[in-house]
Structures are given as C-alpha cells and as structure tokens.
CSV table of N, CA and C in Angstrom, one decimal:
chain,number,residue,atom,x,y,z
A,1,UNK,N,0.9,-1.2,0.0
A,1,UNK,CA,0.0,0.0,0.0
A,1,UNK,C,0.9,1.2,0.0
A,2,UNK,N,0.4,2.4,-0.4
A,2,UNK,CA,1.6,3.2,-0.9
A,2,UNK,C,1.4,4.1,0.3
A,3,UNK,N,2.5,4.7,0.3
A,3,UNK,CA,2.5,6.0,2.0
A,3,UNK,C,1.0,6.6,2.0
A,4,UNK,N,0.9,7.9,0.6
A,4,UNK,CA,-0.3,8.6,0.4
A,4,UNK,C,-1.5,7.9,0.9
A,5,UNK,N,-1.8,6.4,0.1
A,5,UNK,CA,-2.7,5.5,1.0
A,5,UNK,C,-3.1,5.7,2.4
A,6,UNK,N,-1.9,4.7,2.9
A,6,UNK,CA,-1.3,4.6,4.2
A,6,UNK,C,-2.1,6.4,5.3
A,7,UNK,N,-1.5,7.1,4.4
A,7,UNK,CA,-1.8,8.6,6.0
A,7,UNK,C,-2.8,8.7,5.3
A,8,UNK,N,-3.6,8.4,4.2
A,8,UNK,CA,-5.2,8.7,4.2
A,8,UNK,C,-6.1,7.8,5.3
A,9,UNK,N,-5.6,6.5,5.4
A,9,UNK,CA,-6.8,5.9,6.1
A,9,UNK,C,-6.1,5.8,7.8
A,10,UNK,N,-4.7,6.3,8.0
A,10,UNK,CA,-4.6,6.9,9.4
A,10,UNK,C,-5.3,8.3,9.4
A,11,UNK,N,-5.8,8.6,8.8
A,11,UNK,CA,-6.7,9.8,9.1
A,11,UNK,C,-8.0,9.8,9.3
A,12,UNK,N,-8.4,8.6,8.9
A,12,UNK,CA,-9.7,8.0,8.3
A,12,UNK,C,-10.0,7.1,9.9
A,13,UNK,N,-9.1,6.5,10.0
A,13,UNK,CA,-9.2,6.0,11.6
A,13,UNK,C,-9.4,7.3,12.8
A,14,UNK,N,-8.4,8.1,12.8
A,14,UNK,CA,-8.1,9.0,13.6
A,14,UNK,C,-9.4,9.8,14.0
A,15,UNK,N,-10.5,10.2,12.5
A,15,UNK,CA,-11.8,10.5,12.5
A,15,UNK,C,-12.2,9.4,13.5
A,16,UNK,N,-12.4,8.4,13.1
A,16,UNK,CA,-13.4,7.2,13.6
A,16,UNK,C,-12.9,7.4,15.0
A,17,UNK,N,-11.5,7.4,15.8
A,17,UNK,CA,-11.4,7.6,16.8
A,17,UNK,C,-12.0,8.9,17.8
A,18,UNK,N,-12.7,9.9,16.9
A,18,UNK,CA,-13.4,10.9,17.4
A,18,UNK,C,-12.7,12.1,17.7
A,19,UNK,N,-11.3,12.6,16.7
A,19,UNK,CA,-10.5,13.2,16.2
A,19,UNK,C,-11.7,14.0,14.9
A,20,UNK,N,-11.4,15.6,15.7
A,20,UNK,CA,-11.8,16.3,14.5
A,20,UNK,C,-11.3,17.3,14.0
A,21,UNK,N,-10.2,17.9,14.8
A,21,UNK,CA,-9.8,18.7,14.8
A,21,UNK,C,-7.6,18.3,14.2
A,22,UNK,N,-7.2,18.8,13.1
A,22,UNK,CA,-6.0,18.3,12.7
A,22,UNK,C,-5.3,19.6,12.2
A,23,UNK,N,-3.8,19.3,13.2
A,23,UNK,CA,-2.7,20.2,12.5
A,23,UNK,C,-1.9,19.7,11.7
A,24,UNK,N,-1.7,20.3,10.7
A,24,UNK,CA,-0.1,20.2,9.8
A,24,UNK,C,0.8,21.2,9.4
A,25,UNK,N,1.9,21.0,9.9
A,25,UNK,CA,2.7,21.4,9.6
A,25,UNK,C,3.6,21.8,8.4
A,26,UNK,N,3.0,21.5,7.3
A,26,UNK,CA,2.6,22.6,5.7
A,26,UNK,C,4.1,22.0,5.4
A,27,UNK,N,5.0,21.1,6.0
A,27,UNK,CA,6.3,20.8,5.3
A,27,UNK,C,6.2,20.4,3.4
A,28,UNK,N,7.3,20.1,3.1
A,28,UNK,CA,7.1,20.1,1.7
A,28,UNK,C,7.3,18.3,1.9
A,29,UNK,N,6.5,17.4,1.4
A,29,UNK,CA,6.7,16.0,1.6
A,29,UNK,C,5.4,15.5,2.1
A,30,UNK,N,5.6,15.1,3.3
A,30,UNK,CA,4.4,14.4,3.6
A,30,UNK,C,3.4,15.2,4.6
A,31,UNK,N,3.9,16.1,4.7
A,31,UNK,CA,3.0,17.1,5.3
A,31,UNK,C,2.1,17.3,4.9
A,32,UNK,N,2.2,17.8,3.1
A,32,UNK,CA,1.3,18.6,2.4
A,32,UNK,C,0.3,17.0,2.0
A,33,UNK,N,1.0,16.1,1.7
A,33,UNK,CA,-0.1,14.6,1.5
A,33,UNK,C,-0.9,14.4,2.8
A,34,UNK,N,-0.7,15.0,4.1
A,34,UNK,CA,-1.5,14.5,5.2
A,34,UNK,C,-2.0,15.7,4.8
A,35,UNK,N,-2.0,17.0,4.7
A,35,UNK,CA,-3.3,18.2,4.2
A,35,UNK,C,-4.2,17.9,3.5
A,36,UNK,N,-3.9,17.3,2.1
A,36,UNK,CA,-4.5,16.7,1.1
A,36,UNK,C,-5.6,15.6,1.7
A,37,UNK,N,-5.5,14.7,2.3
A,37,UNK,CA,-5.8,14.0,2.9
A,37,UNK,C,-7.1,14.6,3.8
A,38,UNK,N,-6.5,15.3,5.0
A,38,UNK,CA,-7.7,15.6,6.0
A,38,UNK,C,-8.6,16.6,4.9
A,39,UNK,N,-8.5,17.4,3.9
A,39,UNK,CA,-9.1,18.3,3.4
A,39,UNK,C,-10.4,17.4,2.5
A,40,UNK,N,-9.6,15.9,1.7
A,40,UNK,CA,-10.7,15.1,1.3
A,40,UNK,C,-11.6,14.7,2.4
A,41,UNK,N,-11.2,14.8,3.8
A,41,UNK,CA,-12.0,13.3,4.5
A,41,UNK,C,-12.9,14.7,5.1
A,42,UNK,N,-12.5,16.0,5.5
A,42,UNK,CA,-13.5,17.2,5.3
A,42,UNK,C,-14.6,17.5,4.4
A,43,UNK,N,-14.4,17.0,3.3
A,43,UNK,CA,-15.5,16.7,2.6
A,43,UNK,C,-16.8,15.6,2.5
A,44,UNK,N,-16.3,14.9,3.3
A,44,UNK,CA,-17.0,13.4,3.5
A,44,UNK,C,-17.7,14.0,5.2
A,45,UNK,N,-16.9,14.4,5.8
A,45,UNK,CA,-17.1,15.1,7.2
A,45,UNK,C,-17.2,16.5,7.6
A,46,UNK,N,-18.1,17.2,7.6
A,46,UNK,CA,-18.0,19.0,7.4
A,46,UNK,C,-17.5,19.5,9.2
A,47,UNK,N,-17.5,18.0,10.0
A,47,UNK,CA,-17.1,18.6,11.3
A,47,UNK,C,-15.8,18.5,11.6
A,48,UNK,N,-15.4,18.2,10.5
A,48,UNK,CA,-13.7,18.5,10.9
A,48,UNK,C,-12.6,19.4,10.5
A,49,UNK,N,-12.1,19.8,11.1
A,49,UNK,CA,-11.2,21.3,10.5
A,49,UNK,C,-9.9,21.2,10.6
A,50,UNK,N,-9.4,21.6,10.0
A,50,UNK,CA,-7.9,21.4,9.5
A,50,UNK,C,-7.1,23.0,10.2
A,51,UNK,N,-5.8,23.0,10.6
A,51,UNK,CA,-4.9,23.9,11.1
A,51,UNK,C,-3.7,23.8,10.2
A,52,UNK,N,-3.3,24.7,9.6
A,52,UNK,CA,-1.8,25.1,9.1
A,52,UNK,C,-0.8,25.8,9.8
A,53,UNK,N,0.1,25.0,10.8
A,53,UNK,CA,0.7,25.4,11.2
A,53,UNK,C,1.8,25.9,10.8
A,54,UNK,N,1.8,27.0,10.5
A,54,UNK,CA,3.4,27.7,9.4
A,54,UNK,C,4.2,27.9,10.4
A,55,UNK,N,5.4,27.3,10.3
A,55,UNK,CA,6.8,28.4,11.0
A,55,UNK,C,7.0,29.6,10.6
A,56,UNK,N,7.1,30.0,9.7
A,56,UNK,CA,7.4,31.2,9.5
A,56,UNK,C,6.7,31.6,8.2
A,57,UNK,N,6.8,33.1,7.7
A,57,UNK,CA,5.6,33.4,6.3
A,57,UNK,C,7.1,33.2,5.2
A,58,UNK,N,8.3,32.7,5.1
A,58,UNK,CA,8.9,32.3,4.2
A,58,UNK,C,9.0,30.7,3.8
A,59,UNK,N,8.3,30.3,4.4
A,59,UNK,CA,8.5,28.7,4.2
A,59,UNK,C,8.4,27.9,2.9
A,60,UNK,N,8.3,28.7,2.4
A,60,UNK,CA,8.2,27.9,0.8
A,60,UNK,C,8.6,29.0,-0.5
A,61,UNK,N,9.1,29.8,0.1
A,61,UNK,CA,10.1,30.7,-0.8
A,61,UNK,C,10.7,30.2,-1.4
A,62,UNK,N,11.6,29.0,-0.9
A,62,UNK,CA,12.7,28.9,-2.0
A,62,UNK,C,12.2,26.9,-2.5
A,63,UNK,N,10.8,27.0,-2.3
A,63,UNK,CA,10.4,25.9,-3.2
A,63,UNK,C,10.0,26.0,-4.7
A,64,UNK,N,10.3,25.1,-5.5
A,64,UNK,CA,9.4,24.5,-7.1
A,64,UNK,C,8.1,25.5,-7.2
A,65,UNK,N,8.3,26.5,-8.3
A,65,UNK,CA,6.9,26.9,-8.2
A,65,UNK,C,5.7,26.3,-8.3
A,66,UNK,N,5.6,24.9,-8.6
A,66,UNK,CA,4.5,24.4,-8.4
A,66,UNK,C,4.0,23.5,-7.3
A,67,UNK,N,5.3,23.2,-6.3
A,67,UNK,CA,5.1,23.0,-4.8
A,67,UNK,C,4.8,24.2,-4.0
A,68,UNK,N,5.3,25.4,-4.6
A,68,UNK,CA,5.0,26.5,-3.9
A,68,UNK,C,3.0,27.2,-3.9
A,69,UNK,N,2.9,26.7,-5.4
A,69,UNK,CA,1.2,27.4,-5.6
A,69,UNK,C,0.5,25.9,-5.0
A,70,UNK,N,0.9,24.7,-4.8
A,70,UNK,CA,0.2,23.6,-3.8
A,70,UNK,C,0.5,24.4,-2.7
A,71,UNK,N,1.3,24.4,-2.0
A,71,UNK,CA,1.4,24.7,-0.7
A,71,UNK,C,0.5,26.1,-0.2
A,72,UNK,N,0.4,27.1,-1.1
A,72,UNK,CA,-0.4,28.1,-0.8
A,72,UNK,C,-1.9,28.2,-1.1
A,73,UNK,N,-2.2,26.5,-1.6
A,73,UNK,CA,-3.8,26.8,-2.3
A,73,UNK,C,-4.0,25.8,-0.8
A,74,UNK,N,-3.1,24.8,-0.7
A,74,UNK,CA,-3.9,24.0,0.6
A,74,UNK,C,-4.1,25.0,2.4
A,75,UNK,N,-2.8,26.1,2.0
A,75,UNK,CA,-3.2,26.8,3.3
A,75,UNK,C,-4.3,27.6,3.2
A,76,UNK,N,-4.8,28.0,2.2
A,76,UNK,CA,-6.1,28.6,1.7
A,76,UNK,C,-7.0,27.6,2.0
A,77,UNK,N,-7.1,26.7,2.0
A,77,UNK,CA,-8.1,25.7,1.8
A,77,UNK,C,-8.2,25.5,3.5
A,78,UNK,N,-7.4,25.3,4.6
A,78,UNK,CA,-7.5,25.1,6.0
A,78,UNK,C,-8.4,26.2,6.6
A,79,UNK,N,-8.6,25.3,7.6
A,79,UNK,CA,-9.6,26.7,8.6
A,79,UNK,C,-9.4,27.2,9.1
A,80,UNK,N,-8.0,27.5,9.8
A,80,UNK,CA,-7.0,27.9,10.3
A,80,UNK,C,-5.9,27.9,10.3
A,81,UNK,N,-5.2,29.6,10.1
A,81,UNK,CA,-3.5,29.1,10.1
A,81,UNK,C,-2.8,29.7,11.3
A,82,UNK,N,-1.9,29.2,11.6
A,82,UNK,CA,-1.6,29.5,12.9
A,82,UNK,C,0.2,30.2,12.6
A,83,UNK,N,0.5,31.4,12.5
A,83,UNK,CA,2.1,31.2,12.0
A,83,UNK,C,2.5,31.3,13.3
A,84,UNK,N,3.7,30.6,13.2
A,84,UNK,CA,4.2,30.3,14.6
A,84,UNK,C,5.1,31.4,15.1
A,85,UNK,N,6.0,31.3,13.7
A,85,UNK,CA,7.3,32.8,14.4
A,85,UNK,C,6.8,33.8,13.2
A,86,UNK,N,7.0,35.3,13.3
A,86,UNK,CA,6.6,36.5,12.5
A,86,UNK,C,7.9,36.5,11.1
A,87,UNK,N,9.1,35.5,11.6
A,87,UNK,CA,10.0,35.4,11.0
A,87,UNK,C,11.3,34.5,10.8
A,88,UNK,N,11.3,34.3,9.8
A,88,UNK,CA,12.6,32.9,9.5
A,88,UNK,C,13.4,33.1,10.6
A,89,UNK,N,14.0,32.1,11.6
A,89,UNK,CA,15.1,31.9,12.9
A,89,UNK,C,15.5,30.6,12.4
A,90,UNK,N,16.5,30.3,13.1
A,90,UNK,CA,17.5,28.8,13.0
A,90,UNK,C,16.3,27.8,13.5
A,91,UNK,N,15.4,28.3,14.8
A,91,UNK,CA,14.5,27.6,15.6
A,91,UNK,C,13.3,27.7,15.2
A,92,UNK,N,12.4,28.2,14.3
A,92,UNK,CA,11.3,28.2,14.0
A,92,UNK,C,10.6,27.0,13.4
A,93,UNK,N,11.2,26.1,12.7
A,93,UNK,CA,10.2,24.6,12.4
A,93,UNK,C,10.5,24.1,13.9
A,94,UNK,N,11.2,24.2,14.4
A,94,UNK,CA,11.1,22.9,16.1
A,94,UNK,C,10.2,23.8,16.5
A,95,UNK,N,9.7,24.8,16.8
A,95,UNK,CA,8.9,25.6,17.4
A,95,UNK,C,7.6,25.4,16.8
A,96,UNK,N,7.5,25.4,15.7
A,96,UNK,CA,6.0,25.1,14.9
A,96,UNK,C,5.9,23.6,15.3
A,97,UNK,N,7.0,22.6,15.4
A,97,UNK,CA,7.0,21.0,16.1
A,97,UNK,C,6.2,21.1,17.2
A,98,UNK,N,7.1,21.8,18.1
A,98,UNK,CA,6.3,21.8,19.4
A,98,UNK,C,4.9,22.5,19.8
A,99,UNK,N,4.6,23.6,18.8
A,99,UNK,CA,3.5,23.7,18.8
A,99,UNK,C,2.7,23.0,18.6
A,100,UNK,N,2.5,21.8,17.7
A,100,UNK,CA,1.6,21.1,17.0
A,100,UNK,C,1.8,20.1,18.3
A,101,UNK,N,2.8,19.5,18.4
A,101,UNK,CA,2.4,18.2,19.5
A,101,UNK,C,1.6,19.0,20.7
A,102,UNK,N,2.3,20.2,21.3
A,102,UNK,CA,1.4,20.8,22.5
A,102,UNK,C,0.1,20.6,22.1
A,103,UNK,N,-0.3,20.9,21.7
A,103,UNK,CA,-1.8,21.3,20.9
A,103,UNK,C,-2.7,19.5,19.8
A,104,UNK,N,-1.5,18.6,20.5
A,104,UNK,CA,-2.3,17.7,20.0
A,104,UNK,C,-2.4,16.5,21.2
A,105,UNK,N,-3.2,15.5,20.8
A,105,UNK,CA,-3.2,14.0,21.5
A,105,UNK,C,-3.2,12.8,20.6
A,106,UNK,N,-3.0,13.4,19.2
A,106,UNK,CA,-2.6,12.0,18.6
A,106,UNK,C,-1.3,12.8,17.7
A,107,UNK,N,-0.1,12.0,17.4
A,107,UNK,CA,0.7,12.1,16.1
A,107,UNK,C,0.9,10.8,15.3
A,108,UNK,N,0.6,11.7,14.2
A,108,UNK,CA,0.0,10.5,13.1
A,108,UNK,C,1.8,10.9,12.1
A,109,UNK,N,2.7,10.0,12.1
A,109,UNK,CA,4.1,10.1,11.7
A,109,UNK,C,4.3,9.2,10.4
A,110,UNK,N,4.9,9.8,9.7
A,110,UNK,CA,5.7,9.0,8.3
A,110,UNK,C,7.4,9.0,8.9
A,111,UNK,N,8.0,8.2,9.1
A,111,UNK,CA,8.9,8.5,9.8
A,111,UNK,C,9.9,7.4,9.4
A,112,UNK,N,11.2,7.7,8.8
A,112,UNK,CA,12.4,7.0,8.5
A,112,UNK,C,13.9,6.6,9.3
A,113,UNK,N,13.1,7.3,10.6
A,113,UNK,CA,14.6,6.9,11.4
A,113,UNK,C,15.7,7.7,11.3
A,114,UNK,N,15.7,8.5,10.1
A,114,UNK,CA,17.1,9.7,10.2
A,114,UNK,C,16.9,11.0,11.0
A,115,UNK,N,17.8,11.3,11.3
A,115,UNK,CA,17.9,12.5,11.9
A,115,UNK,C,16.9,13.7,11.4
A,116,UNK,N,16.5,15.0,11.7
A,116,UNK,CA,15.9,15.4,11.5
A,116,UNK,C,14.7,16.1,12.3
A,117,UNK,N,14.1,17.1,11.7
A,117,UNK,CA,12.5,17.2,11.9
A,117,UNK,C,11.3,16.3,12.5
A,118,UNK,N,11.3,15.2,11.7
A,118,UNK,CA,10.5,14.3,11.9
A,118,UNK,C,11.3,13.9,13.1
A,119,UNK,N,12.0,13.3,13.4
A,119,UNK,CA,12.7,13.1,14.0
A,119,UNK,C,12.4,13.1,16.0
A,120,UNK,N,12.6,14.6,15.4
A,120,UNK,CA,12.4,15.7,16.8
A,120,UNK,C,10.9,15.9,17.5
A,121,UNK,N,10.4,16.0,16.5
A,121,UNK,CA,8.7,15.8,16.8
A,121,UNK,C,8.3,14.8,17.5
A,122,UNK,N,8.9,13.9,16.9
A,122,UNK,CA,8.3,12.0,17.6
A,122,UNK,C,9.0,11.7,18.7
A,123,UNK,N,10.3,12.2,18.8
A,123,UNK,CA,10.6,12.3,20.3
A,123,UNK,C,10.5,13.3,21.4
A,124,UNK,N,9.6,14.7,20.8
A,124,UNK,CA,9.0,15.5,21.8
A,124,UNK,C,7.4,14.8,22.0
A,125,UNK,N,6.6,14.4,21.1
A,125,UNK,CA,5.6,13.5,21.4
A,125,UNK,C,5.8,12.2,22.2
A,126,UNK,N,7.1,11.9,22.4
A,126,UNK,CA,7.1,10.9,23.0
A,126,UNK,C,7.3,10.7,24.6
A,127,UNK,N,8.2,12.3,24.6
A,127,UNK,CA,8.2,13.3,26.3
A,127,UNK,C,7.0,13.7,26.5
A,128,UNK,N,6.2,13.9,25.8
A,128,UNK,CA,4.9,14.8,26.2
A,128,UNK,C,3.8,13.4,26.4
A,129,UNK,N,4.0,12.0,26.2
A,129,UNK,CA,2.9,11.2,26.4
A,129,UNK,C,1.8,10.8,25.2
A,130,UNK,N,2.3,11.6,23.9
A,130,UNK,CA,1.3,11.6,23.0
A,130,UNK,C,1.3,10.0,22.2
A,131,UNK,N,0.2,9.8,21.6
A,131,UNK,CA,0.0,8.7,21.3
A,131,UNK,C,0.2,8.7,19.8
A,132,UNK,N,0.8,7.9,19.2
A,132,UNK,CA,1.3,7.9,17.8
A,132,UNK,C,1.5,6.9,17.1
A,133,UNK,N,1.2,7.5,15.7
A,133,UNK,CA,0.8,6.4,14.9
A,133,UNK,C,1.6,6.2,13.4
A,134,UNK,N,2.8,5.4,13.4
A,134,UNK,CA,3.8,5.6,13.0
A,134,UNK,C,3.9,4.9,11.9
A,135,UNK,N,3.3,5.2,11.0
A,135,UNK,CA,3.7,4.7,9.5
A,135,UNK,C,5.1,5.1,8.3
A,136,UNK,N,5.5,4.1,8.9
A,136,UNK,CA,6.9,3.3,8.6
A,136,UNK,C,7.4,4.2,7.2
A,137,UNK,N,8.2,4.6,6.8
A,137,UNK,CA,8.5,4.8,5.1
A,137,UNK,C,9.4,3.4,4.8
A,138,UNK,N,8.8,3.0,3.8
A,138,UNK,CA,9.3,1.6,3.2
A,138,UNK,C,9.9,2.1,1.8
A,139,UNK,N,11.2,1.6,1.4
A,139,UNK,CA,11.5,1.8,0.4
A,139,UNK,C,11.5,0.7,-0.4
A,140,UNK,N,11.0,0.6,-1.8
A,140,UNK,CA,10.6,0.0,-2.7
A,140,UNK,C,12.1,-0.3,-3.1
A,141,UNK,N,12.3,-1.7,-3.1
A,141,UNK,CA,13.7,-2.3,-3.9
A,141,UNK,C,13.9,-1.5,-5.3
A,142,UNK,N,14.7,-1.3,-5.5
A,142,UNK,CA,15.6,-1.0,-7.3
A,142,UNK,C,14.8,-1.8,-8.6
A,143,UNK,N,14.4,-1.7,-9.7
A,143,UNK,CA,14.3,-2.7,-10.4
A,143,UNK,C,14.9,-2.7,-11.1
C-alpha cells in the first residue's frame, strides 16, 4: 500500500477515533499529503477542521513553483493558520514542532529513522505522552 494511502486511512481511523480537529505542519513531503488527505476526508465530514501550522511566512520561498502554488492553495483551503514565528530563525520549524504536538493527542508520523525534523517531533511527542501512529517509510527495492 503506498505512503499517500497509508496517511489517508490513518486519518480515516483518527476521524473514527473521534479526532476532529487536525494540524499540519505545511512541510514540503508528507506534510502537504496529510493536508491533502484531511481536506478530502472534510469533505466526506463538514465537522472536521484542518490547522496550518506555518513556521514562519517564508517557508516555501525557496520551493518549485508548483510545490510552492500547492502549498499556498492547501493553506487557503485550512480553517485555520496558525504562523508560529513572525519570521525565519534557525529555531522556527522545532517551534511550529512543538507547537503542534502541545496542541495535539494524537501524532499520526511518516517517519524514517534519520535525523531530522520528523525526528524531533516523535521524540517530543514521546516526552509529552502523545499517542502515535507511525507509518513506517518503506522503500521500494531498485528494479
């Protein structure tokens, strides 16, 4: 089953668990596929609302212009954006991190084991008690 799959129907659970309320953190990867995601299953469900948690209002300046007009049509599309710093710092995505885990009780993770972002999140959700739901990145052998 492929990742995009995969965090659609952890989402799809997360509803059923009586989760209605979802942040994301607007990263360029799997972020914007969990946006994607809660914004379809909002359509199926008008009681659930979506949060864009931006780090900062440059965060996708120096992306692909067509990752950049995705990323600005799904934060249009949320019901809330929350920017976390007024401006680009060294510490501003761990801060939009820790925002989101404060402010949550589930983390729903695509997560590889390397260093990093993801990383940091799953081990502050893991100091804070949060409950998580950790779908694996599998990489598909060479053909």
């Amino acid at each position: 089953m492929s990742l995009k799959a995969r965090i659609a129907d952890a989402v799809e659970a997360a509803y059923q668990e009586g989760f209605r309320h979802f942040l994301c953190g607007m990263a360029l990867g799997c972020d914007l596929y969990f946006c994607e995601c809660v914004l379809r299953l909002r359509q199926m469900h008008p009681d659930v609302t979506v949060e864009a948690a931006v780090p900062c209002p440059s965060q996708a300046d120096a992306w692909p212009p067509d990752q950049r007009r995705r990323y600005e049509r799904l934060v249009a599309a949320c019901d809330f954006e929350t920017l976390v710093s007024a401006c680009y710092t060294p510490a501003c995505m761990q801060r939009r991190d820790r925002y989101m885990v404060d402010h949550a009780a589930l983390l729903i993770a695509a997560f590889d084991g390397s260093p990093g972002g993801t990383r940091y999140t799953v081990e502050y959700a893991m100091r804070r008690g949060l409950e998580i739901v950790d779908l694996p990145i599998v990489l598909e052998p060479a053909r």
